[in-house]
Amino acid sequence: MYNKLTIFFWLVSYFCLSSWLYAETTPPRSGTHLVQIEDGWVRAVPPQLTLTAAYMQLKNLTDQKLTLVGASTLIFTKVEMHQTVFEDNMARMVPVEKLVIAPQEIVMFKPKGLHFMLIDRQQPLTVGDTVTLTLQFEENKTQTIKLEVKEDNGKDSDHSH
Amino acid sequence: MKFKVIIFGLVLGLILIGISYTLWPVLVKTKQLTDFKLTQHQGSAFTLAHLKGKWSFIFFGYTHCPDICPVTLTLLREVKQKLAPYPKYLADTQYIFISVDGQRDTPEKLAEYVNYFDPQFIGASGTEPQINVLTRQLGIVYIRQPEVTTGQYFIDHSATIVLINPQGEIAAQFRAPHTVATIVERYTKIRQPEPVKESS
Ligand SMILES: [Cu+2]
């Protein structure tokens, strides 16, 4: 009897301890909560246009830096990160290969600034539809997020300073 | 010695006044546009004659422009809405989107694009030489970038909104980044004293 109880005790301890150790030592797992997305949206464009942009507020929830290297979706063949810049009054889009996000840092993807370019649409999209985007980080970390297709109400562009 | 310095200063001052006096009219005078020929979204010609008799806000871009062009057209739509209290201005103001990508932006595509923002917006484009006739007069620059995927390319372009008066002259240039409030304010200020035609 005593023996059985001891074994039980050890087994329980083992499981508790191992799961605790596991949780402590494993890095944040993919697909879960690396980042928090707020105000995520995809710009609604005329039906025949095959490309558009996606915007969001992205917060690094982890206590380590995250390096965003790109994104993908089934709805567009290509996704690129761009930064719109104004040089000599010229509007240019500069590709962003990597984006380092410090722990707890919030990065804004917004009109006239940093954005995800969604290229070569594969199926029709209308206002209210959802675009599932998989964010890719260094070290093979990923997180899938959902963005709603919305009309630009112009609000984002006005208080951008 | 001190006397010489004063004389020198006076002479220099006179020269500067002279230079600015002769240059002043050139710098301030609104620039009269010469004719150009583009095709508008409904298929007909779009020339200098279409700018005369109206105030025109012109923005250059291309429909495959995913960020700055929709932002600017949305802004122009808001400018139009903000002018609602001035029915007089609303009636004689037109908004023109000129595509610097005539290759992809056919009149049909332009029609769908501008209509999406406002059914009253005008879209126009043409061949590269045709477009350049107008862009060069307005100081608009555009540079086509290499293809990202087949047939998919971006174009860097001036983000200026140009205002043309009913005489077909440049009345104002709004540099980016734009705000609805500044454009409306400057525009109504320009319109306030209706420009008196000089008889010179
Ligand atoms: Cu872009």
Short mmCIF file of C-alpha atoms and ligand atoms in Angstrom, two decimals:
data_model
loop_
_atom_site.label_atom_id
_atom_site.label_comp_id
_atom_site.label_asym_id
_atom_site.label_seq_id
_atom_site.Cartn_x
_atom_site.Cartn_y
_atom_site.Cartn_z
CA MET A 1 0.00 0.00 0.00
CA TYR A 2 2.67 2.40 1.07
CA ASN A 3 4.66 1.45 -1.98
CA LYS A 4 1.81 2.11 -4.34
CA LEU A 5 1.20 5.54 -2.80
CA THR A 6 4.86 6.43 -3.12
CA ILE A 7 4.90 5.47 -6.74
CA PHE A 8 1.75 7.52 -7.31
CA PHE A 9 3.31 10.50 -5.54
CA TRP A 10 6.45 10.29 -7.61
CA LEU A 11 4.50 9.93 -10.81
CA VAL A 12 2.39 13.00 -10.04
CA SER A 13 5.47 14.98 -9.07
CA TYR A 14 7.20 13.89 -12.21
CA PHE A 15 4.37 15.08 -14.45
CA CYS A 16 3.94 18.33 -12.65
CA LEU A 17 7.60 19.08 -12.61
CA SER A 18 8.20 18.06 -16.20
CA SER A 19 5.35 20.14 -17.56
CA TRP A 20 6.53 23.06 -15.47
CA LEU A 21 10.10 22.62 -16.68
CA TYR A 22 8.88 22.20 -20.23
CA ALA A 23 6.86 25.40 -20.05
CA GLU A 24 9.81 27.26 -18.61
CA THR A 25 12.38 26.14 -21.11
CA THR A 26 10.50 25.95 -24.40
CA PRO A 27 10.34 29.11 -26.44
CA PRO A 28 6.86 30.46 -27.26
CA ARG A 29 5.24 27.96 -29.57
CA SER A 30 4.21 28.78 -33.07
CA GLY A 31 0.60 29.44 -33.96
CA THR A 32 -0.18 30.76 -30.54
CA HIS A 33 0.49 34.12 -29.00
CA LEU A 34 3.66 35.65 -30.25
CA VAL A 35 1.97 38.86 -31.21
CA GLN A 36 -1.28 40.61 -30.57
CA ILE A 37 -3.07 42.21 -33.51
CA GLU A 38 -5.34 45.19 -33.22
CA ASP A 39 -7.18 47.17 -35.90
CA GLY A 40 -6.09 44.76 -38.59
CA TRP A 41 -7.67 45.36 -41.99
CA VAL A 42 -7.21 44.79 -45.70
CA ARG A 43 -7.95 47.67 -48.02
CA ALA A 44 -11.03 47.07 -50.16
CA VAL A 45 -10.23 47.88 -53.80
CA PRO A 46 -12.21 47.83 -57.07
CA PRO A 47 -13.00 44.20 -58.06
CA GLN A 48 -10.67 44.01 -61.05
CA LEU A 49 -7.61 45.12 -59.12
CA THR A 50 -5.49 42.17 -58.11
CA LEU A 51 -3.45 43.76 -55.40
CA THR A 52 -4.02 45.63 -52.20
CA ALA A 53 -2.46 46.39 -48.83
CA ALA A 54 -2.96 45.17 -45.28
CA TYR A 55 -2.55 47.23 -42.12
CA MET A 56 -2.53 46.46 -38.42
CA GLN A 57 -1.17 47.29 -35.03
CA LEU A 58 1.19 44.50 -34.03
CA LYS A 59 2.44 43.97 -30.50
CA ASN A 60 5.21 41.60 -29.50
CA LEU A 61 3.77 39.72 -26.53
CA THR A 62 6.92 37.78 -25.73
CA ASP A 63 9.86 38.88 -23.66
CA GLN A 64 12.32 38.33 -26.46
CA LYS A 65 12.77 40.22 -29.69
CA LEU A 66 10.89 38.87 -32.68
CA THR A 67 12.08 39.25 -36.24
CA LEU A 68 9.27 39.41 -38.76
CA VAL A 69 10.53 38.16 -42.11
CA GLY A 70 7.34 38.00 -44.13
CA ALA A 71 3.84 36.66 -44.43
CA SER A 72 1.75 34.45 -46.65
CA THR A 73 -1.88 33.82 -47.49
CA LEU A 74 -3.81 31.49 -49.76
CA ILE A 75 -5.68 34.40 -51.32
CA PHE A 76 -2.64 36.18 -52.79
CA THR A 77 0.38 34.57 -54.42
CA LYS A 78 2.80 37.01 -52.91
CA VAL A 79 3.03 39.10 -49.77
CA GLU A 80 5.72 41.74 -49.27
CA MET A 81 6.47 44.15 -46.47
CA HIS A 82 6.88 47.71 -47.69
CA GLN A 83 7.52 51.10 -46.23
CA THR A 84 6.07 54.08 -48.08
CA VAL A 85 8.52 56.95 -48.01
CA PHE A 86 8.38 60.50 -49.31
CA GLU A 87 11.63 61.72 -50.80
CA ASP A 88 11.67 65.03 -52.65
CA ASN A 89 7.90 64.75 -52.67
CA MET A 90 8.13 61.41 -54.50
CA ALA A 91 6.09 58.58 -53.05
CA ARG A 92 8.17 55.42 -53.06
CA MET A 93 7.70 51.99 -51.59
CA VAL A 94 10.81 50.49 -50.12
CA PRO A 95 10.81 46.72 -49.50
CA VAL A 96 11.39 45.76 -45.87
CA GLU A 97 13.16 42.40 -45.62
CA LYS A 98 13.19 42.06 -41.86
CA LEU A 99 11.48 43.85 -39.07
CA VAL A 100 12.89 43.47 -35.57
CA ILE A 101 10.26 43.96 -32.88
CA ALA A 102 11.54 44.44 -29.33
CA PRO A 103 9.79 42.68 -26.44
CA GLN A 104 6.39 44.28 -25.83
CA GLU A 105 6.99 46.75 -28.64
CA ILE A 106 4.04 47.88 -30.79
CA VAL A 107 4.63 48.31 -34.51
CA MET A 108 2.11 50.20 -36.63
CA PHE A 109 1.33 49.08 -40.16
CA LYS A 110 -0.70 51.97 -41.54
CA PRO A 111 -1.56 53.85 -44.72
CA LYS A 112 1.32 56.00 -46.04
CA GLY A 113 3.72 54.01 -43.88
CA LEU A 114 4.65 50.43 -43.21
CA HIS A 115 2.28 47.96 -44.87
CA PHE A 116 1.89 44.44 -46.17
CA MET A 117 1.51 44.37 -49.90
CA LEU A 118 -0.80 41.62 -51.07
CA ILE A 119 0.03 40.78 -54.69
CA ASP A 120 -1.83 38.69 -57.30
CA ARG A 121 -5.22 38.03 -55.80
CA GLN A 122 -6.45 34.49 -56.50
CA GLN A 123 -10.13 34.82 -55.60
CA PRO A 124 -12.65 37.66 -55.34
CA LEU A 125 -12.68 39.70 -52.16
CA THR A 126 -15.40 42.02 -50.98
CA VAL A 127 -15.95 44.23 -47.96
CA GLY A 128 -16.58 42.07 -44.90
CA ASP A 129 -14.53 39.11 -46.14
CA THR A 130 -11.72 37.73 -44.03
CA VAL A 131 -8.14 37.30 -45.15
CA THR A 132 -6.12 34.77 -43.18
CA LEU A 133 -2.50 35.83 -43.04
CA THR A 134 0.35 33.76 -41.65
CA LEU A 135 3.09 35.90 -40.20
CA GLN A 136 6.56 34.41 -40.47
CA PHE A 137 9.23 35.14 -37.93
CA GLU A 138 12.83 34.04 -37.69
CA GLU A 139 13.52 30.66 -36.07
CA ASN A 140 10.52 29.21 -37.93
CA LYS A 141 8.00 30.84 -35.67
CA THR A 142 4.64 31.60 -37.23
CA GLN A 143 1.33 33.02 -36.21
CA THR A 144 -1.87 33.04 -38.20
CA ILE A 145 -4.06 36.10 -37.99
CA LYS A 146 -7.38 37.16 -39.50
CA LEU A 147 -7.97 40.51 -41.15
CA GLU A 148 -11.23 41.97 -42.33
CA VAL A 149 -11.61 43.57 -45.74
CA LYS A 150 -12.70 47.16 -45.14
CA GLU A 151 -13.22 50.42 -46.96
CA ASP A 152 -10.70 53.09 -46.12
CA ASN A 153 -12.62 55.67 -44.13
CA GLY A 154 -9.74 58.12 -44.37
CA LYS A 155 -9.49 58.28 -40.59
CA ASP A 156 -6.16 56.50 -40.45
CA SER A 157 -4.53 58.94 -42.77
CA ASP A 158 -5.60 62.03 -40.90
CA HIS A 159 -4.20 61.50 -37.45
CA SER A 160 -0.97 59.95 -38.52
CA HIS A 161 1.30 62.44 -36.77
CA MET B 1 37.17 102.52 -44.44
CA LYS B 2 33.80 102.46 -42.71
CA PHE B 3 32.45 104.70 -45.47
CA LYS B 4 33.54 102.22 -48.15
CA VAL B 5 31.79 99.38 -46.35
CA ILE B 6 28.57 101.34 -46.23
CA ILE B 7 28.78 102.20 -49.95
CA PHE B 8 29.52 98.56 -50.75
CA GLY B 9 26.54 97.47 -48.68
CA LEU B 10 24.24 99.94 -50.39
CA VAL B 11 25.39 98.92 -53.88
CA LEU B 12 24.96 95.24 -53.04
CA GLY B 13 21.50 95.95 -51.65
CA LEU B 14 20.50 97.81 -54.82
CA ILE B 15 21.74 94.96 -57.00
CA LEU B 16 19.75 92.42 -54.98
CA ILE B 17 16.61 94.56 -55.16
CA GLY B 18 17.12 94.86 -58.92
CA ILE B 19 17.48 91.11 -59.38
CA SER B 20 14.45 90.26 -57.28
CA TYR B 21 12.43 92.96 -59.01
CA THR B 22 13.07 91.47 -62.43
CA LEU B 23 12.60 87.90 -61.26
CA TRP B 24 9.51 88.55 -59.14
CA PRO B 25 6.91 88.39 -61.93
CA VAL B 26 8.51 85.17 -63.23
CA LEU B 27 8.47 83.52 -59.82
CA VAL B 28 4.98 84.55 -58.84
CA LYS B 29 3.18 84.50 -62.15
CA THR B 30 0.93 81.47 -62.47
CA LYS B 31 2.13 79.17 -65.16
CA GLN B 32 -0.06 78.81 -68.23
CA LEU B 33 -0.25 75.23 -69.45
CA THR B 34 0.09 74.34 -73.10
CA ASP B 35 -2.13 71.75 -74.76
CA PHE B 36 -1.86 68.02 -74.14
CA LYS B 37 -3.86 65.06 -75.38
CA LEU B 38 -4.89 62.21 -73.13
CA THR B 39 -7.79 59.76 -73.17
CA GLN B 40 -10.35 59.94 -70.40
CA HIS B 41 -12.03 57.01 -68.71
CA GLN B 42 -15.12 57.26 -70.90
CA GLY B 43 -12.95 56.89 -73.98
CA SER B 44 -13.04 60.43 -75.33
CA ALA B 45 -10.14 62.86 -75.56
CA PHE B 46 -8.95 64.79 -72.54
CA THR B 47 -7.15 68.01 -73.37
CA LEU B 48 -6.37 71.45 -71.96
CA ALA B 49 -9.84 72.52 -73.06
CA HIS B 50 -11.29 70.17 -70.43
CA LEU B 51 -9.50 72.09 -67.70
CA LYS B 52 -10.72 75.49 -68.80
CA GLY B 53 -13.69 77.07 -67.11
CA LYS B 54 -13.25 74.91 -64.02
CA TRP B 55 -10.96 74.52 -61.07
CA SER B 56 -9.19 71.18 -61.25
CA PHE B 57 -7.44 69.14 -58.60
CA ILE B 58 -5.08 66.77 -60.40
CA PHE B 59 -3.31 63.82 -58.86
CA PHE B 60 -0.95 61.48 -60.69
CA GLY B 61 -0.66 57.79 -59.88
CA TYR B 62 -1.66 54.39 -61.24
CA THR B 63 -4.36 51.89 -60.34
CA HIS B 64 -1.92 49.18 -59.24
CA CYS B 65 -0.69 51.56 -56.56
CA PRO B 66 -1.83 49.96 -53.34
CA ASP B 67 -1.11 52.53 -50.68
CA ILE B 68 -0.62 56.18 -51.55
CA CYS B 69 -3.06 56.41 -54.50
CA PRO B 70 -6.16 55.08 -52.73
CA VAL B 71 -5.21 57.19 -49.71
CA THR B 72 -4.98 60.34 -51.84
CA LEU B 73 -8.18 59.64 -53.80
CA THR B 74 -10.02 59.00 -50.53
CA LEU B 75 -8.64 62.32 -49.33
CA LEU B 76 -9.83 64.13 -52.46
CA ARG B 77 -13.27 62.61 -51.97
CA GLU B 78 -13.24 64.08 -48.46
CA VAL B 79 -12.12 67.46 -49.81
CA LYS B 80 -15.13 67.30 -52.12
CA GLN B 81 -17.41 66.53 -49.17
CA LYS B 82 -15.89 69.35 -47.11
CA LEU B 83 -16.71 71.78 -49.90
CA ALA B 84 -20.41 70.99 -49.53
CA PRO B 85 -21.05 74.24 -47.58
CA TYR B 86 -19.80 76.14 -50.64
CA PRO B 87 -22.17 75.00 -53.41
CA LYS B 88 -20.55 77.46 -55.78
CA TYR B 89 -17.12 75.88 -55.34
CA LEU B 90 -18.54 72.40 -55.42
CA ALA B 91 -20.15 72.98 -58.80
CA ASP B 92 -17.11 74.26 -60.65
CA THR B 93 -14.44 72.04 -59.10
CA GLN B 94 -13.34 68.84 -60.77
CA TYR B 95 -11.08 66.04 -59.57
CA ILE B 96 -8.80 64.30 -62.02
CA PHE B 97 -6.71 61.19 -61.57
CA ILE B 98 -4.08 60.84 -64.26
CA SER B 99 -2.49 57.44 -64.59
CA VAL B 100 1.21 57.38 -65.42
CA ASP B 101 0.71 53.70 -66.30
CA GLY B 102 -1.10 53.90 -69.64
CA GLN B 103 0.17 50.43 -70.44
CA ARG B 104 -2.02 48.75 -67.82
CA ASP B 105 -4.58 51.44 -67.13
CA THR B 106 -6.97 51.23 -70.06
CA PRO B 107 -9.97 53.61 -70.04
CA GLU B 108 -12.21 50.74 -68.79
CA LYS B 109 -9.90 50.00 -65.86
CA LEU B 110 -9.60 53.68 -65.05
CA ALA B 111 -13.38 54.04 -65.18
CA GLU B 112 -13.87 51.30 -62.63
CA TYR B 113 -11.09 52.69 -60.45
CA VAL B 114 -12.16 56.34 -60.28
CA ASN B 115 -15.85 55.41 -60.00
CA TYR B 116 -15.00 53.36 -56.98
CA PHE B 117 -13.91 56.51 -55.17
CA ASP B 118 -16.43 58.96 -56.61
CA PRO B 119 -18.62 58.66 -59.72
CA GLN B 120 -17.76 62.26 -60.58
CA PHE B 121 -14.01 61.81 -60.54
CA ILE B 122 -12.34 61.87 -63.93
CA GLY B 123 -9.65 59.38 -64.89
CA ALA B 124 -7.28 59.98 -67.79
CA SER B 125 -4.17 58.46 -69.27
CA GLY B 126 -2.30 57.96 -72.49
CA THR B 127 0.96 56.78 -73.98
CA GLU B 128 4.19 57.69 -72.22
CA PRO B 129 4.99 60.60 -74.59
CA GLN B 130 1.42 61.90 -74.21
CA ILE B 131 1.61 61.71 -70.42
CA ASN B 132 5.01 63.40 -70.39
CA VAL B 133 3.69 66.44 -72.23
CA LEU B 134 1.64 67.20 -69.12
CA THR B 135 3.87 65.85 -66.34
CA ARG B 136 6.85 67.93 -67.56
CA GLN B 137 4.80 71.12 -67.40
CA LEU B 138 3.71 70.34 -63.87
CA GLY B 139 7.05 69.07 -62.58
CA ILE B 140 5.61 65.61 -61.95
CA VAL B 141 8.13 62.78 -61.99
CA TYR B 142 7.59 59.03 -62.17
CA ILE B 143 9.93 56.07 -62.34
CA ARG B 144 8.83 52.56 -63.20
CA GLN B 145 10.38 49.88 -61.00
CA PRO B 146 11.45 46.37 -62.10
CA GLU B 147 8.75 43.67 -62.14
CA VAL B 148 7.95 41.90 -58.87
CA THR B 149 6.12 39.08 -60.62
CA THR B 150 5.21 38.86 -64.30
CA GLY B 151 3.39 42.02 -65.33
CA GLN B 152 3.38 43.26 -61.75
CA TYR B 153 5.45 46.37 -61.18
CA PHE B 154 5.31 49.47 -59.04
CA ILE B 155 5.94 53.06 -60.05
CA ASP B 156 7.53 55.70 -57.85
CA HIS B 157 5.71 58.94 -58.53
CA SER B 158 5.35 62.52 -57.33
CA ALA B 159 2.70 62.78 -54.65
CA THR B 160 1.85 66.40 -55.43
CA ILE B 161 -1.76 67.44 -55.93
CA VAL B 162 -1.86 70.23 -58.51
CA LEU B 163 -4.62 72.84 -58.64
CA ILE B 164 -5.33 74.35 -62.06
CA ASN B 165 -7.46 77.49 -62.35
CA PRO B 166 -10.20 78.02 -64.98
CA GLN B 167 -7.67 79.78 -67.22
CA GLY B 168 -5.58 76.64 -67.42
CA GLU B 169 -2.82 77.97 -65.17
CA ILE B 170 -1.17 76.35 -62.18
CA ALA B 171 -2.85 77.92 -59.16
CA ALA B 172 -1.33 75.83 -56.38
CA GLN B 173 0.74 72.74 -55.70
CA PHE B 174 0.00 70.70 -52.61
CA ARG B 175 2.97 68.66 -51.52
CA ALA B 176 2.69 65.40 -49.60
CA PRO B 177 1.84 64.43 -46.97
CA HIS B 178 -1.57 65.98 -47.52
CA THR B 179 -4.36 66.70 -45.11
CA VAL B 180 -7.97 67.43 -46.01
CA ALA B 181 -8.04 70.51 -43.77
CA THR B 182 -5.01 72.24 -45.33
CA ILE B 183 -6.20 71.63 -48.88
CA VAL B 184 -9.70 72.91 -48.16
CA GLU B 185 -8.32 75.92 -46.31
CA ARG B 186 -5.86 76.88 -49.03
CA TYR B 187 -8.39 76.28 -51.77
CA THR B 188 -11.14 78.37 -50.22
CA LYS B 189 -8.57 81.09 -49.53
CA ILE B 190 -7.51 81.09 -53.19
CA ARG B 191 -11.16 81.22 -54.25
CA GLN B 192 -12.22 83.88 -51.73
CA PRO B 193 -11.27 86.92 -53.77
CA GLU B 194 -12.15 85.61 -57.21
CA PRO B 195 -8.92 86.13 -59.16
CA VAL B 196 -9.14 89.33 -61.13
CA LYS B 197 -7.98 88.86 -64.69
CA GLU B 198 -5.07 91.17 -65.32
CA SER B 199 -5.39 93.19 -68.50
CA SER B 200 -1.64 93.42 -69.08
CU CU C 1 3.70 48.61 -50.99
#
